[in-house]
C-alpha cells in the first residue's frame, strides 16, 4: 500500500528525508517557505503544497523537520498549519530536535485536536537519511510509535521506542552531549597529534578495534586532519542542542561540567561567524585569535 506523507520543512535534513521517501515509493506532499527547497523535491517526484494545512490534508502521516519548538508550533497549530488540514486521527511525526517539555505540550495540544503525535528525532544526518540508515529514538504512545514505523522504516535502520512523549527528545539530547564531547575530543586529539609531528590521518586505523575507536573517530579525524569542512551539519545546531541539554540538566539538578565547556567552545565559534559550518570546523578553535577566518 502506498503511504501518503506530508513533509513540513525541506531544509538539509528534511530534504534528505523527503528524497528517501520518494525514492522508496511514498507519495510525498511537501511544504516549505523556501520555493527552491520545495522545487528540489518536486523535481524528484514530490508534490508541492501551498501551505502546511494543504500538505496535511492530502496525507495520513505528517512529518515535521524544523529548527525550533516555536517553528514546529507555528507549522502545526498556526494559521494555515498542519492541524487545520489534517484528517481526524492523522499522525504527526516530529523529527525536529526540540526540548522535551515543549514536545510534551505539543503532543497534548495535538491530542485535544484529535491528532496523534510521535517525537522521533534522529542521529546520522543527511548522509544516513539518503541511504535509509538513520538512528531514530521515538517518544509517544506505543501504538502510535509502531504506526510511525511504517513510514520511518524507509529512512532508518535503528528505531527504538524510548517511552512517552518527550522521551525521544530527551534521548536525542543525550546523543548530542555524547556527540558534542566526542567531536571536541577528537578535534583536540587531532591538533595534539599534528603539533607532535604524528600523521593524524593514520590514527583511526592505528586505533581501530581498540577502546578509543568509534564511528566519530573513523569519520571525523581524517576530516579534522585535512581541514575538510564539507557541510553535513552545523555548529550552531549543536549549540542549540547543548543548550537544551543544559536546560534539562538544570531541571534535573544534574552536574554537567564537560558539557558546559563543550557548549562554550561551540558558542565561541558561532560568535566568530562559524555557526553555519560543519563540526569539522572545530579545528578553527585551535587557531586562537584568527578563528573565524577559515583555513
Short mmCIF file of N, CA, C and O in Angstrom, two decimals, residues 154-272:
data_model
loop_
_atom_site.label_atom_id
_atom_site.label_comp_id
_atom_site.label_asym_id
_atom_site.label_seq_id
_atom_site.Cartn_x
_atom_site.Cartn_y
_atom_site.Cartn_z
N UNK A 154 11.58 3.50 6.19
CA UNK A 154 12.21 3.82 4.91
C UNK A 154 13.47 4.66 5.08
O UNK A 154 14.31 4.70 4.17
N UNK A 155 13.59 5.33 6.21
CA UNK A 155 14.75 6.21 6.40
C UNK A 155 15.67 5.76 7.53
O UNK A 155 16.70 6.38 7.77
N UNK A 156 15.31 4.67 8.22
CA UNK A 156 16.08 4.28 9.40
C UNK A 156 16.45 2.80 9.39
O UNK A 156 15.78 1.97 8.79
N UNK A 157 17.52 2.51 10.11
CA UNK A 157 17.92 1.11 10.33
C UNK A 157 17.88 0.76 11.82
O UNK A 157 18.04 -0.39 12.19
N UNK A 158 17.70 1.77 12.66
CA UNK A 158 17.63 1.57 14.10
C UNK A 158 16.54 2.48 14.65
O UNK A 158 16.65 3.70 14.59
N UNK A 159 15.48 1.87 15.16
CA UNK A 159 14.29 2.62 15.62
C UNK A 159 13.89 2.08 16.97
O UNK A 159 13.56 0.90 17.11
N UNK A 160 13.93 2.94 17.99
CA UNK A 160 13.69 2.48 19.35
C UNK A 160 12.63 3.35 20.03
O UNK A 160 12.74 4.58 20.03
N UNK A 161 11.64 2.70 20.62
CA UNK A 161 10.64 3.40 21.42
C UNK A 161 11.21 3.62 22.81
O UNK A 161 11.43 2.67 23.56
N UNK A 162 11.42 4.89 23.18
CA UNK A 162 12.08 5.21 24.43
C UNK A 162 11.13 5.47 25.59
O UNK A 162 11.55 5.50 26.73
N UNK A 163 9.83 5.68 25.30
CA UNK A 163 8.89 5.98 26.35
C UNK A 163 7.82 6.94 25.89
O UNK A 163 7.57 7.08 24.68
N UNK A 164 7.15 7.64 26.79
CA UNK A 164 6.07 8.56 26.43
C UNK A 164 6.58 9.80 25.72
O UNK A 164 7.79 9.97 25.49
N UNK A 165 5.68 10.69 25.36
CA UNK A 165 6.04 11.91 24.64
C UNK A 165 7.18 12.64 25.35
O UNK A 165 7.16 12.81 26.57
N UNK A 166 8.15 13.05 24.57
CA UNK A 166 9.31 13.74 25.10
C UNK A 166 10.50 12.83 25.34
O UNK A 166 11.64 13.31 25.41
N UNK A 167 10.27 11.52 25.45
CA UNK A 167 11.38 10.59 25.72
C UNK A 167 12.34 10.51 24.54
O UNK A 167 13.55 10.35 24.73
N UNK A 168 11.80 10.62 23.34
CA UNK A 168 12.67 10.63 22.17
C UNK A 168 13.57 11.85 22.18
O UNK A 168 14.78 11.76 21.90
N UNK A 169 13.01 13.02 22.51
CA UNK A 169 13.79 14.24 22.54
C UNK A 169 14.83 14.21 23.66
O UNK A 169 15.96 14.73 23.48
N UNK A 170 14.49 13.64 24.79
CA UNK A 170 15.46 13.51 25.87
C UNK A 170 16.63 12.64 25.43
O UNK A 170 17.80 12.97 25.67
N UNK A 171 16.33 11.54 24.75
CA UNK A 171 17.37 10.66 24.26
C UNK A 171 18.25 11.37 23.24
O UNK A 171 19.47 11.19 23.21
N UNK A 172 17.63 12.21 22.41
CA UNK A 172 18.42 12.95 21.42
C UNK A 172 19.37 13.93 22.10
O UNK A 172 20.52 14.10 21.67
N UNK A 173 18.93 14.57 23.18
CA UNK A 173 19.83 15.47 23.91
C UNK A 173 21.02 14.69 24.47
O UNK A 173 22.16 15.18 24.43
N UNK A 174 20.76 13.50 24.98
CA UNK A 174 21.86 12.66 25.47
C UNK A 174 22.80 12.30 24.33
O UNK A 174 24.04 12.34 24.46
N UNK A 175 22.22 11.97 23.18
CA UNK A 175 23.02 11.70 21.98
C UNK A 175 23.91 12.89 21.63
O UNK A 175 25.09 12.75 21.31
N UNK A 176 23.35 14.09 21.72
CA UNK A 176 24.10 15.28 21.34
C UNK A 176 25.19 15.62 22.34
O UNK A 176 26.25 16.15 21.96
N UNK A 177 24.95 15.33 23.61
CA UNK A 177 26.02 15.50 24.60
C UNK A 177 27.20 14.60 24.23
O UNK A 177 28.37 15.03 24.20
N UNK A 178 26.90 13.34 23.94
CA UNK A 178 27.96 12.39 23.58
C UNK A 178 28.66 12.80 22.29
O UNK A 178 29.89 12.73 22.18
N UNK A 179 27.88 13.24 21.30
CA UNK A 179 28.49 13.66 20.02
C UNK A 179 29.30 14.93 20.18
O UNK A 179 30.42 15.04 19.67
N UNK A 180 28.74 15.93 20.89
CA UNK A 180 29.45 17.19 21.06
C UNK A 180 30.78 17.00 21.75
O UNK A 180 31.82 17.51 21.31
N UNK A 181 30.77 16.23 22.85
CA UNK A 181 32.02 15.95 23.56
C UNK A 181 32.97 15.12 22.69
O UNK A 181 34.18 15.35 22.69
N UNK A 182 32.41 14.18 21.93
CA UNK A 182 33.24 13.36 21.06
C UNK A 182 33.90 14.16 19.96
O UNK A 182 35.11 14.02 19.71
N UNK A 183 33.13 15.03 19.30
CA UNK A 183 33.70 15.88 18.27
C UNK A 183 34.86 16.71 18.83
O UNK A 183 35.94 16.80 18.22
N UNK A 184 34.63 17.33 19.97
CA UNK A 184 35.64 18.22 20.53
C UNK A 184 36.88 17.44 20.98
O UNK A 184 38.02 17.88 20.76
N UNK A 185 36.69 16.28 21.57
CA UNK A 185 37.82 15.45 21.99
C UNK A 185 38.66 15.02 20.80
O UNK A 185 39.90 15.04 20.84
N UNK A 186 37.99 14.63 19.72
CA UNK A 186 38.72 14.18 18.53
C UNK A 186 39.45 15.34 17.87
O UNK A 186 40.59 15.20 17.40
N UNK A 187 38.81 16.51 17.83
CA UNK A 187 39.47 17.69 17.27
C UNK A 187 40.72 18.03 18.09
O UNK A 187 41.80 18.32 17.54
N UNK A 188 40.60 18.00 19.39
CA UNK A 188 41.72 18.31 20.28
C UNK A 188 42.85 17.30 20.09
O UNK A 188 44.04 17.66 20.04
N UNK A 189 42.50 16.02 20.01
CA UNK A 189 43.50 14.98 19.81
C UNK A 189 44.18 15.12 18.46
O UNK A 189 45.40 14.86 18.33
N UNK A 190 43.42 15.52 17.45
CA UNK A 190 43.99 15.74 16.12
C UNK A 190 45.04 16.83 16.17
O UNK A 190 46.15 16.70 15.61
N UNK A 191 44.72 17.94 16.83
CA UNK A 191 45.68 19.03 16.92
C UNK A 191 46.93 18.62 17.68
O UNK A 191 48.05 18.96 17.30
N UNK A 192 46.75 17.85 18.77
CA UNK A 192 47.90 17.38 19.53
C UNK A 192 48.79 16.50 18.66
O UNK A 192 50.02 16.64 18.68
N UNK A 193 48.18 15.59 17.89
CA UNK A 193 48.96 14.71 17.02
C UNK A 193 49.77 15.53 16.02
O UNK A 193 50.97 15.28 15.82
N UNK A 194 49.14 16.50 15.41
CA UNK A 194 49.83 17.29 14.40
C UNK A 194 50.94 18.15 15.02
O UNK A 194 52.02 18.27 14.45
N UNK A 195 50.68 18.71 16.18
CA UNK A 195 51.70 19.52 16.84
C UNK A 195 52.89 18.66 17.28
O UNK A 195 54.03 19.15 17.36
N UNK A 196 52.60 17.38 17.55
CA UNK A 196 53.66 16.47 17.99
C UNK A 196 54.35 15.76 16.83
O UNK A 196 55.24 14.94 17.04
N UNK A 197 53.91 16.06 15.60
CA UNK A 197 54.57 15.50 14.43
C UNK A 197 54.10 14.13 14.02
O UNK A 197 54.78 13.43 13.26
N UNK A 198 52.92 13.71 14.49
CA UNK A 198 52.34 12.42 14.10
C UNK A 198 51.30 12.64 13.01
O UNK A 198 50.55 13.62 13.05
N UNK A 199 51.26 11.73 12.03
CA UNK A 199 50.28 11.82 10.96
C UNK A 199 48.90 11.46 11.51
O UNK A 199 48.59 10.28 11.72
N UNK A 200 48.09 12.46 11.73
CA UNK A 200 46.77 12.24 12.33
C UNK A 200 45.87 11.40 11.44
O UNK A 200 44.95 10.73 11.94
N UNK A 201 46.09 11.43 10.14
CA UNK A 201 45.24 10.64 9.24
C UNK A 201 45.43 9.14 9.45
O UNK A 201 44.57 8.34 9.08
N UNK A 202 46.56 8.72 10.06
CA UNK A 202 46.81 7.31 10.32
C UNK A 202 46.22 6.83 11.65
O UNK A 202 46.11 5.63 11.89
N UNK A 203 45.85 7.76 12.49
CA UNK A 203 45.41 7.38 13.84
C UNK A 203 44.14 6.53 13.83
O UNK A 203 44.05 5.54 14.58
N UNK A 204 43.11 6.85 13.02
CA UNK A 204 41.92 5.98 13.04
C UNK A 204 42.23 4.52 12.76
O UNK A 204 41.68 3.63 13.42
N UNK A 205 43.11 4.25 11.81
CA UNK A 205 43.48 2.87 11.51
C UNK A 205 44.27 2.28 12.67
O UNK A 205 44.07 1.12 13.06
N UNK A 206 45.17 3.08 13.25
CA UNK A 206 46.00 2.58 14.35
C UNK A 206 45.17 2.20 15.57
O UNK A 206 45.51 1.27 16.30
N UNK A 207 44.08 2.93 15.79
CA UNK A 207 43.25 2.70 16.97
C UNK A 207 42.02 1.83 16.70
O UNK A 207 41.24 1.56 17.62
N UNK A 208 41.86 1.40 15.47
CA UNK A 208 40.67 0.64 15.09
C UNK A 208 40.56 -0.63 15.92
O UNK A 208 41.49 -1.42 16.05
N UNK A 209 39.37 -0.82 16.51
CA UNK A 209 39.13 -2.01 17.33
C UNK A 209 39.50 -1.84 18.78
O UNK A 209 39.15 -2.69 19.61
N UNK A 210 40.21 -0.77 19.11
CA UNK A 210 40.57 -0.51 20.50
C UNK A 210 39.48 0.27 21.21
O UNK A 210 38.45 0.62 20.63
N UNK A 211 39.70 0.57 22.48
CA UNK A 211 38.66 1.22 23.27
C UNK A 211 38.40 2.65 22.82
O UNK A 211 37.32 3.19 23.08
N UNK A 212 39.37 3.29 22.20
CA UNK A 212 39.18 4.67 21.75
C UNK A 212 38.48 4.74 20.40
O UNK A 212 38.15 5.83 19.93
N UNK A 213 38.27 3.60 19.77
CA UNK A 213 37.67 3.60 18.44
C UNK A 213 36.19 3.98 18.52
O UNK A 213 35.51 3.73 19.51
N UNK A 214 35.70 4.62 17.46
CA UNK A 214 34.29 4.98 17.37
C UNK A 214 33.98 5.38 15.94
O UNK A 214 34.89 5.65 15.13
N UNK A 215 32.69 5.43 15.62
CA UNK A 215 32.30 5.90 14.29
C UNK A 215 32.75 7.35 14.09
O UNK A 215 33.18 7.72 12.98
N UNK A 216 32.66 8.16 15.14
CA UNK A 216 33.11 9.55 15.02
C UNK A 216 34.60 9.63 14.73
O UNK A 216 35.05 10.43 13.89
N UNK A 217 35.39 8.83 15.41
CA UNK A 217 36.84 8.83 15.16
C UNK A 217 37.14 8.47 13.72
O UNK A 217 37.93 9.14 13.05
N UNK A 218 36.51 7.41 13.23
CA UNK A 218 36.80 6.94 11.88
C UNK A 218 36.37 7.95 10.82
O UNK A 218 37.04 8.13 9.80
N UNK A 219 35.25 8.62 11.06
CA UNK A 219 34.75 9.58 10.06
C UNK A 219 35.43 10.93 10.17
O UNK A 219 35.77 11.55 9.15
N UNK A 220 35.64 11.40 11.41
CA UNK A 220 36.00 12.80 11.57
C UNK A 220 37.47 13.11 11.79
O UNK A 220 37.92 14.20 11.42
N UNK A 221 38.26 12.19 12.32
CA UNK A 221 39.67 12.56 12.47
C UNK A 221 40.34 12.81 11.12
O UNK A 221 41.10 13.78 10.98
N UNK A 222 40.06 12.00 10.08
CA UNK A 222 40.63 12.35 8.78
C UNK A 222 40.16 13.71 8.26
O UNK A 222 40.93 14.44 7.62
N UNK A 223 38.92 14.05 8.55
CA UNK A 223 38.41 15.36 8.11
C UNK A 223 39.04 16.49 8.92
O UNK A 223 39.38 17.54 8.37
N UNK A 224 39.17 16.28 10.22
CA UNK A 224 39.85 17.28 11.04
C UNK A 224 41.28 17.47 10.54
O UNK A 224 41.77 18.60 10.43
N UNK A 225 41.95 16.36 10.27
CA UNK A 225 43.37 16.41 9.89
C UNK A 225 43.59 17.18 8.60
O UNK A 225 44.60 17.87 8.43
N UNK A 226 42.65 17.05 7.67
CA UNK A 226 42.81 17.69 6.36
C UNK A 226 42.01 18.97 6.21
O UNK A 226 41.98 19.58 5.14
N UNK A 227 41.36 19.38 7.32
CA UNK A 227 40.51 20.58 7.31
C UNK A 227 39.44 20.46 6.22
O UNK A 227 39.19 21.37 5.44
N UNK A 228 38.81 19.29 6.19
CA UNK A 228 37.73 19.01 5.24
C UNK A 228 36.43 19.51 5.86
O UNK A 228 35.84 18.83 6.71
N UNK A 229 35.97 20.68 5.44
CA UNK A 229 34.83 21.33 6.08
C UNK A 229 33.54 21.18 5.28
O UNK A 229 32.63 22.00 5.38
N UNK A 230 33.42 20.09 4.50
CA UNK A 230 32.16 19.82 3.82
C UNK A 230 31.02 19.85 4.83
O UNK A 230 31.12 19.29 5.91
N UNK A 231 29.90 20.45 4.46
CA UNK A 231 28.82 20.65 5.42
C UNK A 231 27.85 19.47 5.43
O UNK A 231 27.12 19.22 4.48
N UNK A 232 27.87 18.74 6.53
CA UNK A 232 26.88 17.69 6.76
C UNK A 232 26.11 17.98 8.06
O UNK A 232 25.24 17.22 8.46
N UNK A 233 26.45 19.06 8.72
CA UNK A 233 25.79 19.51 9.93
C UNK A 233 26.20 20.94 10.19
O UNK A 233 26.93 21.54 9.39
N UNK A 234 25.77 21.51 11.31
CA UNK A 234 26.06 22.90 11.62
C UNK A 234 26.49 23.04 13.08
O UNK A 234 25.88 22.43 13.97
N UNK A 235 27.50 23.87 13.31
CA UNK A 235 27.94 24.12 14.67
C UNK A 235 26.84 24.80 15.48
O UNK A 235 26.63 24.47 16.66
N UNK A 236 26.10 25.73 14.87
CA UNK A 236 25.06 26.41 15.65
C UNK A 236 23.90 25.49 16.01
O UNK A 236 23.20 25.71 17.00
N UNK A 237 23.68 24.43 15.24
CA UNK A 237 22.68 23.44 15.65
C UNK A 237 23.14 22.68 16.88
O UNK A 237 22.34 22.33 17.76
N UNK A 238 24.45 22.42 16.96
CA UNK A 238 24.98 21.77 18.15
C UNK A 238 24.84 22.69 19.36
O UNK A 238 24.55 22.22 20.48
N UNK A 239 25.03 24.00 19.16
CA UNK A 239 24.82 24.94 20.26
C UNK A 239 23.39 24.83 20.78
O UNK A 239 23.15 24.77 21.98
N UNK A 240 22.43 24.78 19.86
CA UNK A 240 21.02 24.65 20.25
C UNK A 240 20.80 23.39 21.08
O UNK A 240 20.14 23.43 22.13
N UNK A 241 21.38 22.29 20.63
CA UNK A 241 21.16 21.03 21.33
C UNK A 241 21.87 21.00 22.69
O UNK A 241 21.33 20.47 23.67
N UNK A 242 23.07 21.55 22.76
CA UNK A 242 23.78 21.58 24.04
C UNK A 242 23.09 22.54 25.01
O UNK A 242 23.06 22.28 26.22
N UNK A 243 22.54 23.62 24.48
CA UNK A 243 21.72 24.50 25.33
C UNK A 243 20.54 23.72 25.91
O UNK A 243 20.20 23.86 27.09
N UNK A 244 19.91 22.92 25.06
CA UNK A 244 18.78 22.11 25.50
C UNK A 244 19.18 21.11 26.58
O UNK A 244 18.45 20.89 27.55
N UNK A 245 20.37 20.51 26.42
CA UNK A 245 20.86 19.57 27.42
C UNK A 245 21.12 20.27 28.75
O UNK A 245 20.81 19.74 29.83
N UNK A 246 21.67 21.47 28.66
CA UNK A 246 21.94 22.23 29.88
C UNK A 246 20.64 22.67 30.55
O UNK A 246 20.53 22.68 31.78
N UNK A 247 19.65 23.02 29.75
CA UNK A 247 18.34 23.38 30.32
C UNK A 247 17.74 22.18 31.07
O UNK A 247 17.20 22.33 32.17
N UNK A 248 17.84 21.00 30.45
CA UNK A 248 17.32 19.79 31.09
C UNK A 248 18.10 19.48 32.36
O UNK A 248 17.53 19.07 33.37
N UNK A 249 19.41 19.69 32.32
CA UNK A 249 20.25 19.43 33.49
C UNK A 249 19.86 20.34 34.66
O UNK A 249 19.90 19.92 35.82
N UNK A 250 19.48 21.57 34.35
CA UNK A 250 19.03 22.46 35.42
C UNK A 250 17.72 21.97 36.03
O UNK A 250 17.52 22.04 37.25
N UNK A 251 16.83 21.44 35.18
CA UNK A 251 15.57 20.92 35.69
C UNK A 251 15.78 19.69 36.57
O UNK A 251 15.05 19.48 37.54
N UNK A 252 16.77 18.88 36.22
CA UNK A 252 17.01 17.64 36.94
C UNK A 252 18.12 17.77 37.98
O UNK A 252 18.46 16.80 38.65
N UNK A 253 18.70 18.97 38.06
CA UNK A 253 19.80 19.24 39.01
C UNK A 253 20.98 18.30 38.76
O UNK A 253 21.59 17.77 39.69
N UNK A 254 21.30 18.12 37.47
CA UNK A 254 22.40 17.24 37.07
C UNK A 254 23.64 18.08 36.77
O UNK A 254 23.59 19.02 35.96
N UNK A 255 24.76 17.76 37.37
CA UNK A 255 26.02 18.46 37.11
C UNK A 255 26.62 17.97 35.79
O UNK A 255 26.80 16.76 35.60
N UNK A 256 26.94 18.90 34.87
CA UNK A 256 27.49 18.53 33.57
C UNK A 256 28.64 19.48 33.21
O UNK A 256 28.55 20.27 32.26
N UNK A 257 29.77 19.41 33.92
CA UNK A 257 30.86 20.35 33.68
C UNK A 257 31.50 20.24 32.30
O UNK A 257 31.85 21.25 31.69
N UNK A 258 31.65 19.03 31.79
CA UNK A 258 32.28 18.87 30.47
C UNK A 258 31.36 19.41 29.37
O UNK A 258 31.82 20.02 28.40
N UNK A 259 30.07 19.18 29.52
CA UNK A 259 29.12 19.71 28.54
C UNK A 259 29.15 21.23 28.54
O UNK A 259 29.04 21.86 27.47
N UNK A 260 29.32 21.84 29.70
CA UNK A 260 29.40 23.30 29.78
C UNK A 260 30.59 23.83 28.99
O UNK A 260 30.47 24.81 28.24
N UNK A 261 31.75 23.19 29.14
CA UNK A 261 32.94 23.62 28.40
C UNK A 261 32.73 23.43 26.90
O UNK A 261 33.05 24.30 26.08
N UNK A 262 32.18 22.28 26.54
CA UNK A 262 31.93 21.98 25.12
C UNK A 262 30.98 23.01 24.51
O UNK A 262 31.21 23.50 23.40
N UNK A 263 29.93 23.35 25.24
CA UNK A 263 28.98 24.34 24.74
C UNK A 263 29.65 25.70 24.55
O UNK A 263 29.40 26.39 23.57
N UNK A 264 30.53 26.07 25.48
CA UNK A 264 31.22 27.36 25.35
C UNK A 264 32.10 27.41 24.11
O UNK A 264 32.17 28.44 23.42
N UNK A 265 32.80 26.34 23.81
CA UNK A 265 33.63 26.30 22.61
C UNK A 265 32.77 26.48 21.37
O UNK A 265 33.10 27.26 20.45
N UNK A 266 31.64 25.79 21.34
CA UNK A 266 30.74 25.92 20.19
C UNK A 266 30.16 27.33 20.09
O UNK A 266 30.01 27.88 18.98
N UNK A 267 29.86 27.94 21.24
CA UNK A 267 29.34 29.31 21.22
C UNK A 267 30.40 30.29 20.73
O UNK A 267 30.09 31.23 19.99
N UNK A 268 31.64 30.07 21.13
CA UNK A 268 32.72 30.95 20.68
C UNK A 268 32.88 30.90 19.17
O UNK A 268 33.04 31.93 18.51
N UNK A 269 32.82 29.70 18.62
CA UNK A 269 32.96 29.57 17.17
C UNK A 269 31.76 30.18 16.44
O UNK A 269 31.90 30.79 15.38
N UNK A 270 30.58 30.02 17.02
CA UNK A 270 29.39 30.65 16.43
C UNK A 270 29.52 32.16 16.46
O UNK A 270 29.23 32.85 15.47
N UNK A 271 30.00 32.71 17.58
CA UNK A 271 30.19 34.16 17.69
C UNK A 271 31.24 34.66 16.71
O UNK A 271 31.19 35.82 16.27
N UNK A 272 32.17 33.78 16.34
CA UNK A 272 33.22 34.14 15.37
C UNK A 272 32.75 34.03 13.93
O UNK A 272 33.54 34.22 13.00
#
